[in-house]
Amino acid sequence: MPLVSMRQVLDEAAKGKYGVGAFNVNNMEQIQSIMEAARETKSPVIIQASRGARAYSQDRFLYHLMIAATEVYPEIPTVLHLDHGNSPETCFSAIEMGFTSVMMDGSLMPDGKTPSTFEYNVEATRKVVEAAHAKGVTVEGEIGCLGGIEDGHGTGLDGLSHLTDPGQAVEFVKATGLDALGIAIATSHGAYKFSSKPTGETLKMARLIEIHKRLPDVHLVMHGSSSVPKDLQDIINQYGGKLKPTWGVPVEEIQLGIKNGVRKINVDTDNRLAITGAIRKVFAEKPEEFDPRSYLKPAREAMKKVVALRMTQFGQAGHANDYKPISLETMANRYAAQPVAV
Ligand SMILES: [Zn+2]
């Protein structure tokens, strides 16, 4: 089947009351890990690429790898999503290239680190919604700013300075007509999120629940939601790595989020850790190896394991065949029938 609209995948997730992991990729091995995990667990898939990933893979390679994924795994509904588009132009180029979903992150200015105004965010996001929906492409927006910096995105602050205001979130959704909303509830990008295990209070889960109460039909997105498991950190450090102790977002808090409207969960760090640990292990144990396949195969397998586990924990496992894909044309007609209220 061709790449599908993220809106459809998230609508189905809402019906089934589960979450869908959105995993970042830069190369063939990462795409293969995710697709293999999806086949094993019978899961729908969201694969996302940041601006950095698009530059690294030169866009066309990424696109054709994704087409290969849909050919080799035809039974899996697969979304290609732009992570943190920094400007309407970045989103337009992604739509042009064949992404079926884009994130317009207007919470920050196009430099990807300066917090913007509410008015700027509404204007940029709405512009993208108009262009994207005309082609049946899904739009994720963000209100409030995340902490940390990854691929040039995030404020570099602690993640607490610009939490999402529930009232503003309601206004933002009404004014933009977006499909999914990224919220800031003290999560941050990168491996170093928390210096001890966070509780629901550290994570501002009450705020998430409040946002969901006021926007029950909006698909919420948790960014920076790797769990940064200790066993993966340990493998890296055991084989010569030097990670400092760190804590991510506990899976049980993500599951509480899923009970309260979270439909998309962004995970990147966990997969990076799995890949790096597996490669370090080969280098340490078999220093005579020099065939890239001898370390990329175990790396691919290690990432597949983490992804399959998350797919099961988020509840998307078993749902790949629940529905037939809706074409982007049909999605575009649906959007046209329900214009955004001015
Ligand atoms: Zn993010």
Short mmCIF file of C-alpha atoms and ligand atoms in Angstrom, two decimals:
data_model
loop_
_atom_site.label_atom_id
_atom_site.label_comp_id
_atom_site.label_asym_id
_atom_site.label_seq_id
_atom_site.Cartn_x
_atom_site.Cartn_y
_atom_site.Cartn_z
CA MET A 1 0.00 0.00 0.00
CA PRO A 2 1.19 3.59 -0.56
CA LEU A 3 2.27 5.83 2.35
CA VAL A 4 -0.80 6.74 4.39
CA SER A 5 -2.07 9.89 6.07
CA MET A 6 -1.10 10.27 9.72
CA ARG A 7 -4.57 11.60 10.48
CA GLN A 8 -6.07 8.25 9.59
CA VAL A 9 -3.56 6.33 11.71
CA LEU A 10 -4.20 8.60 14.71
CA ASP A 11 -8.01 8.54 14.25
CA GLU A 12 -7.84 4.75 14.33
CA ALA A 13 -5.60 4.89 17.40
CA ALA A 14 -8.15 7.12 19.13
CA LYS A 15 -10.92 4.65 18.28
CA GLY A 16 -8.85 1.77 19.62
CA LYS A 17 -7.59 3.84 22.59
CA TYR A 18 -3.91 3.16 21.91
CA GLY A 19 -0.81 5.20 21.13
CA VAL A 20 1.51 5.04 18.11
CA GLY A 21 5.27 5.44 18.44
CA ALA A 22 6.89 7.86 15.99
CA PHE A 23 10.47 6.79 15.42
CA ASN A 24 13.16 8.99 13.87
CA VAL A 25 15.31 7.74 11.01
CA ASN A 26 18.37 8.83 9.03
CA ASN A 27 19.32 5.68 7.13
CA MET A 28 18.30 2.34 5.68
CA GLU A 29 19.10 0.23 8.73
CA GLN A 30 16.85 2.31 11.00
CA ILE A 31 13.96 2.09 8.54
CA GLN A 32 14.44 -1.68 8.27
CA SER A 33 14.51 -2.05 12.08
CA ILE A 34 11.18 -0.25 12.43
CA MET A 35 9.47 -2.09 9.57
CA GLU A 36 10.67 -5.46 10.85
CA ALA A 37 9.40 -4.62 14.35
CA ALA A 38 6.07 -3.58 12.82
CA ARG A 39 5.74 -6.85 10.93
CA GLU A 40 6.62 -8.87 14.02
CA THR A 41 4.07 -7.03 16.19
CA LYS A 42 1.53 -6.27 13.41
CA SER A 43 1.71 -2.54 14.09
CA PRO A 44 0.88 0.56 12.06
CA VAL A 45 3.98 2.73 11.69
CA ILE A 46 4.95 6.39 11.90
CA ILE A 47 8.45 7.07 10.63
CA GLN A 48 9.68 10.60 11.05
CA ALA A 49 12.59 12.62 9.73
CA SER A 50 13.87 15.91 11.06
CA ARG A 51 15.47 18.61 8.96
CA GLY A 52 18.83 17.21 10.03
CA ALA A 53 17.82 13.75 8.83
CA ARG A 54 16.65 15.13 5.49
CA ALA A 55 19.98 16.87 5.01
CA TYR A 56 21.93 13.76 6.08
CA SER A 57 20.02 11.46 3.71
CA GLN A 58 19.77 14.04 0.94
CA ASP A 59 15.96 13.83 0.94
CA ARG A 60 15.67 11.67 -2.20
CA PHE A 61 17.44 8.71 -0.61
CA LEU A 62 15.09 8.92 2.35
CA TYR A 63 12.02 9.13 0.15
CA HIS A 64 12.98 6.15 -1.97
CA LEU A 65 13.90 4.10 1.10
CA MET A 66 10.40 4.80 2.40
CA ILE A 67 8.86 3.71 -0.89
CA ALA A 68 10.94 0.52 -0.61
CA ALA A 69 9.54 0.05 2.90
CA THR A 70 5.96 0.18 1.59
CA GLU A 71 6.84 -2.33 -1.16
CA VAL A 72 8.60 -4.81 1.11
CA TYR A 73 6.04 -4.46 3.93
CA PRO A 74 2.79 -3.91 1.98
CA GLU A 75 0.61 -5.06 4.88
CA ILE A 76 1.79 -2.26 7.21
CA PRO A 77 0.09 1.17 7.13
CA THR A 78 3.12 3.48 7.07
CA VAL A 79 3.28 7.25 7.56
CA LEU A 80 6.21 9.48 6.58
CA HIS A 81 6.19 12.50 8.90
CA LEU A 82 8.35 15.64 9.02
CA ASP A 83 9.55 16.19 12.60
CA HIS A 84 9.89 19.85 13.72
CA GLY A 85 9.49 21.78 10.49
CA ASN A 86 11.01 25.15 11.40
CA SER A 87 9.14 27.23 8.82
CA PRO A 88 6.22 26.91 6.41
CA GLU A 89 8.75 26.60 3.56
CA THR A 90 10.37 23.53 5.15
CA CYS A 91 6.91 21.96 5.46
CA PHE A 92 6.03 22.80 1.86
CA SER A 93 9.21 21.16 0.57
CA ALA A 94 8.40 18.02 2.58
CA ILE A 95 4.86 17.90 1.16
CA GLU A 96 6.31 18.38 -2.30
CA MET A 97 8.64 15.45 -1.71
CA GLY A 98 5.87 13.07 -0.65
CA PHE A 99 5.69 13.25 3.16
CA THR A 100 2.14 12.32 4.23
CA SER A 101 2.34 14.37 7.41
CA VAL A 102 4.28 17.44 8.55
CA MET A 103 4.95 19.15 11.84
CA MET A 104 4.98 22.93 11.76
CA ASP A 105 6.77 23.87 14.96
CA GLY A 106 5.82 27.52 15.24
CA SER A 107 6.46 27.52 18.98
CA LEU A 108 9.97 28.58 18.01
CA MET A 109 11.18 31.05 15.44
CA PRO A 110 12.74 29.59 12.24
CA ASP A 111 16.14 29.44 14.02
CA GLY A 112 14.70 26.53 16.02
CA LYS A 113 15.61 27.95 19.44
CA THR A 114 14.00 31.35 20.07
CA PRO A 115 10.49 31.10 21.56
CA SER A 116 7.98 32.80 19.23
CA THR A 117 4.76 34.70 19.93
CA PHE A 118 1.34 33.06 19.95
CA GLU A 119 0.34 35.16 16.91
CA TYR A 120 3.37 34.02 14.91
CA ASN A 121 2.66 30.40 15.79
CA VAL A 122 -0.99 30.64 14.71
CA GLU A 123 -0.13 32.34 11.45
CA ALA A 124 2.67 29.94 10.45
CA THR A 125 0.71 26.83 11.45
CA ARG A 126 -2.48 27.93 9.76
CA LYS A 127 -0.61 28.62 6.54
CA VAL A 128 0.76 25.07 6.59
CA VAL A 129 -2.66 23.58 7.45
CA GLU A 130 -4.20 25.25 4.39
CA ALA A 131 -1.54 23.98 1.99
CA ALA A 132 -1.24 20.52 3.55
CA HIS A 133 -4.94 19.77 3.86
CA ALA A 134 -5.47 20.73 0.21
CA LYS A 135 -3.30 17.69 -0.55
CA GLY A 136 -4.71 15.45 2.17
CA VAL A 137 -1.51 15.75 4.23
CA THR A 138 -1.73 15.78 8.04
CA VAL A 139 -0.43 18.65 10.21
CA GLU A 140 0.98 18.53 13.73
CA GLY A 141 1.52 21.82 15.56
CA GLU A 142 3.10 22.65 18.89
CA ILE A 143 2.14 25.03 21.64
CA GLY A 144 4.53 25.65 24.52
CA CYS A 145 8.27 24.96 24.15
CA LEU A 146 10.17 21.77 24.85
CA GLY A 147 13.46 21.70 26.66
CA GLY A 148 16.77 20.44 25.32
CA ILE A 149 18.17 20.80 21.84
CA GLU A 150 18.07 18.09 19.24
CA ASP A 151 18.75 18.68 15.56
CA GLY A 152 18.66 22.37 16.38
CA HIS A 153 15.22 22.16 18.00
CA GLY A 154 14.28 23.07 21.54
CA THR A 155 14.93 26.15 23.61
CA GLY A 156 17.99 24.85 25.42
CA LEU A 157 16.04 25.61 28.60
CA ASP A 158 15.07 23.09 31.28
CA GLY A 159 11.69 22.28 29.74
CA LEU A 160 9.76 23.99 32.54
CA SER A 161 9.94 27.57 31.29
CA HIS A 162 7.29 27.31 28.57
CA LEU A 163 4.80 24.62 29.56
CA THR A 164 1.65 24.44 27.43
CA ASP A 165 -1.18 26.62 28.75
CA PRO A 166 -4.47 24.66 28.39
CA GLY A 167 -6.54 27.76 27.53
CA GLN A 168 -4.06 28.79 24.87
CA ALA A 169 -4.06 25.26 23.48
CA VAL A 170 -7.83 25.45 22.92
CA GLU A 171 -7.50 28.78 21.17
CA PHE A 172 -4.59 27.51 19.07
CA VAL A 173 -6.43 24.41 17.85
CA LYS A 174 -9.51 26.48 16.91
CA ALA A 175 -7.48 29.08 15.06
CA THR A 176 -5.34 26.63 13.07
CA GLY A 177 -7.51 23.57 12.36
CA LEU A 178 -4.55 21.24 12.88
CA ASP A 179 -4.78 17.45 13.27
CA ALA A 180 -2.39 16.75 16.13
CA LEU A 181 -0.94 18.88 18.89
CA GLY A 182 2.51 18.60 20.46
CA ILE A 183 2.47 19.81 24.05
CA ALA A 184 5.18 20.82 26.49
CA ILE A 185 4.81 19.02 29.81
CA ALA A 186 8.46 19.13 30.99
CA THR A 187 9.84 16.58 28.53
CA SER A 188 12.92 17.51 26.54
CA HIS A 189 14.87 16.24 23.56
CA GLY A 190 18.10 14.24 23.81
CA ALA A 191 19.39 11.66 26.30
CA TYR A 192 19.77 13.92 29.33
CA LYS A 193 16.19 14.59 30.39
CA PHE A 194 16.09 14.07 34.16
CA SER A 195 18.74 13.65 36.86
CA SER A 196 16.57 11.16 38.78
CA LYS A 197 13.52 9.05 37.94
CA PRO A 198 10.69 11.52 37.21
CA THR A 199 7.26 11.19 38.80
CA GLY A 200 3.91 12.18 37.28
CA GLU A 201 4.38 15.47 39.07
CA THR A 202 7.81 16.15 37.59
CA LEU A 203 6.23 15.36 34.25
CA LYS A 204 3.21 17.65 34.69
CA MET A 205 0.81 14.83 33.83
CA ALA A 206 -2.03 16.80 35.49
CA ARG A 207 -1.57 19.47 32.85
CA LEU A 208 -1.74 16.88 30.06
CA ILE A 209 -4.98 15.52 31.55
CA GLU A 210 -6.40 19.06 31.76
CA ILE A 211 -5.54 19.72 28.09
CA HIS A 212 -7.20 16.46 27.05
CA LYS A 213 -10.35 17.35 29.04
CA ARG A 214 -10.60 20.63 27.18
CA LEU A 215 -9.67 19.17 23.77
CA PRO A 216 -11.07 15.62 23.89
CA ASP A 217 -11.04 15.20 20.09
CA VAL A 218 -7.49 16.43 19.43
CA HIS A 219 -4.69 13.91 19.05
CA LEU A 220 -2.00 14.85 21.56
CA VAL A 221 1.69 14.24 20.89
CA MET A 222 4.37 13.59 23.50
CA HIS A 223 7.79 14.76 22.30
CA GLY A 224 11.11 13.75 23.82
CA SER A 225 9.58 10.54 25.13
CA SER A 226 12.41 8.06 25.10
CA SER A 227 12.62 6.11 28.33
CA VAL A 228 16.45 6.04 28.21
CA PRO A 229 16.58 2.57 29.84
CA LYS A 230 19.48 1.83 32.14
CA ASP A 231 20.32 -1.49 30.47
CA LEU A 232 20.98 0.30 27.16
CA GLN A 233 23.11 2.94 28.89
CA ASP A 234 25.03 0.15 30.65
CA ILE A 235 25.91 -1.68 27.41
CA ILE A 236 27.41 1.51 25.99
CA ASN A 237 29.43 2.21 29.13
CA GLN A 238 30.48 -1.42 29.54
CA TYR A 239 32.13 -1.28 26.12
CA GLY A 240 34.04 1.95 26.51
CA GLY A 241 31.28 4.57 26.29
CA LYS A 242 31.07 7.49 28.68
CA LEU A 243 27.38 8.30 29.21
CA LYS A 244 26.55 10.18 32.39
CA PRO A 245 23.71 8.68 34.47
CA THR A 246 20.35 9.95 33.17
CA TRP A 247 16.61 9.21 33.27
CA GLY A 248 14.00 9.45 30.53
CA VAL A 249 10.19 9.32 30.49
CA PRO A 250 8.96 6.16 32.27
CA VAL A 251 6.77 3.95 30.07
CA GLU A 252 4.04 3.93 32.74
CA GLU A 253 3.71 7.73 32.47
CA ILE A 254 3.42 7.43 28.67
CA GLN A 255 0.71 4.82 29.20
CA LEU A 256 -1.12 7.25 31.51
CA GLY A 257 -0.81 9.82 28.70
CA ILE A 258 -2.30 7.34 26.21
CA LYS A 259 -5.31 6.94 28.53
CA ASN A 260 -5.64 10.72 28.29
CA GLY A 261 -5.55 11.52 24.59
CA VAL A 262 -1.90 10.93 23.67
CA ARG A 263 -1.88 9.23 20.26
CA LYS A 264 1.68 9.87 19.02
CA ILE A 265 4.81 9.29 21.08
CA ASN A 266 8.16 10.49 19.72
CA VAL A 267 11.10 8.19 20.39
CA ASP A 268 14.62 8.65 19.07
CA THR A 269 17.21 8.43 21.87
CA ASP A 270 16.31 4.85 22.88
CA ASN A 271 17.02 3.66 19.35
CA ARG A 272 20.29 5.61 19.16
CA LEU A 273 21.40 4.01 22.42
CA ALA A 274 20.50 0.51 21.20
CA ILE A 275 22.42 0.97 17.94
CA THR A 276 25.50 2.47 19.56
CA GLY A 277 25.63 -0.18 22.30
CA ALA A 278 25.46 -3.01 19.76
CA ILE A 279 28.20 -1.50 17.61
CA ARG A 280 30.48 -0.82 20.60
CA LYS A 281 30.04 -4.42 21.73
CA VAL A 282 31.25 -5.78 18.38
CA PHE A 283 34.16 -3.36 18.27
CA ALA A 284 35.22 -4.31 21.80
CA GLU A 285 34.75 -8.07 21.46
CA LYS A 286 35.94 -8.53 17.88
CA PRO A 287 38.48 -5.81 17.13
CA GLU A 288 39.55 -7.76 14.04
CA GLU A 289 36.17 -7.14 12.31
CA PHE A 290 36.03 -4.58 9.54
CA ASP A 291 33.01 -5.58 7.47
CA PRO A 292 30.31 -2.97 8.25
CA ARG A 293 27.67 -5.72 8.11
CA SER A 294 29.27 -7.42 11.12
CA TYR A 295 28.27 -4.51 13.35
CA LEU A 296 25.32 -3.01 11.45
CA LYS A 297 23.37 -6.28 11.58
CA PRO A 298 23.50 -6.53 15.40
CA ALA A 299 22.77 -2.78 15.55
CA ARG A 300 19.67 -3.26 13.40
CA GLU A 301 18.56 -6.19 15.54
CA ALA A 302 19.06 -4.20 18.78
CA MET A 303 16.99 -1.29 17.48
CA LYS A 304 14.27 -3.64 16.25
CA LYS A 305 13.96 -5.10 19.75
CA VAL A 306 13.45 -1.69 21.39
CA VAL A 307 10.95 -0.60 18.74
CA ALA A 308 8.94 -3.84 19.00
CA LEU A 309 8.85 -3.45 22.79
CA ARG A 310 7.61 0.14 22.54
CA MET A 311 4.98 -0.84 19.95
CA THR A 312 3.67 -3.41 22.40
CA GLN A 313 3.80 -1.01 25.37
CA PHE A 314 2.04 1.78 23.45
CA GLY A 315 -0.74 -0.62 22.39
CA GLN A 316 -0.38 -0.27 18.62
CA ALA A 317 0.67 -3.93 18.29
CA GLY A 318 -1.97 -6.05 16.55
CA HIS A 319 -3.66 -3.11 14.82
CA ALA A 320 -1.93 -3.08 11.41
CA ASN A 321 -4.80 -4.79 9.65
CA ASP A 322 -7.74 -3.07 11.34
CA TYR A 323 -8.40 -0.74 8.43
CA LYS A 324 -7.94 -0.01 4.73
CA PRO A 325 -5.87 3.06 3.86
CA ILE A 326 -7.76 6.18 2.79
CA SER A 327 -6.11 7.91 -0.17
CA LEU A 328 -4.69 11.41 0.28
CA GLU A 329 -7.23 12.61 -2.34
CA THR A 330 -10.10 11.38 -0.20
CA MET A 331 -8.51 12.99 2.86
CA ALA A 332 -8.24 16.28 0.93
CA ASN A 333 -11.94 16.12 0.05
CA ARG A 334 -12.80 15.48 3.69
CA TYR A 335 -10.82 18.51 4.81
CA ALA A 336 -12.43 20.63 2.07
CA ALA A 337 -15.85 19.67 3.40
CA GLN A 338 -14.94 20.94 6.88
CA PRO A 339 -13.18 24.29 6.50
CA VAL A 340 -11.47 25.83 9.51
CA ALA A 341 -13.66 28.27 11.46
CA VAL A 342 -12.34 31.83 11.20
ZN ZN B 1 10.27 16.94 19.27
#
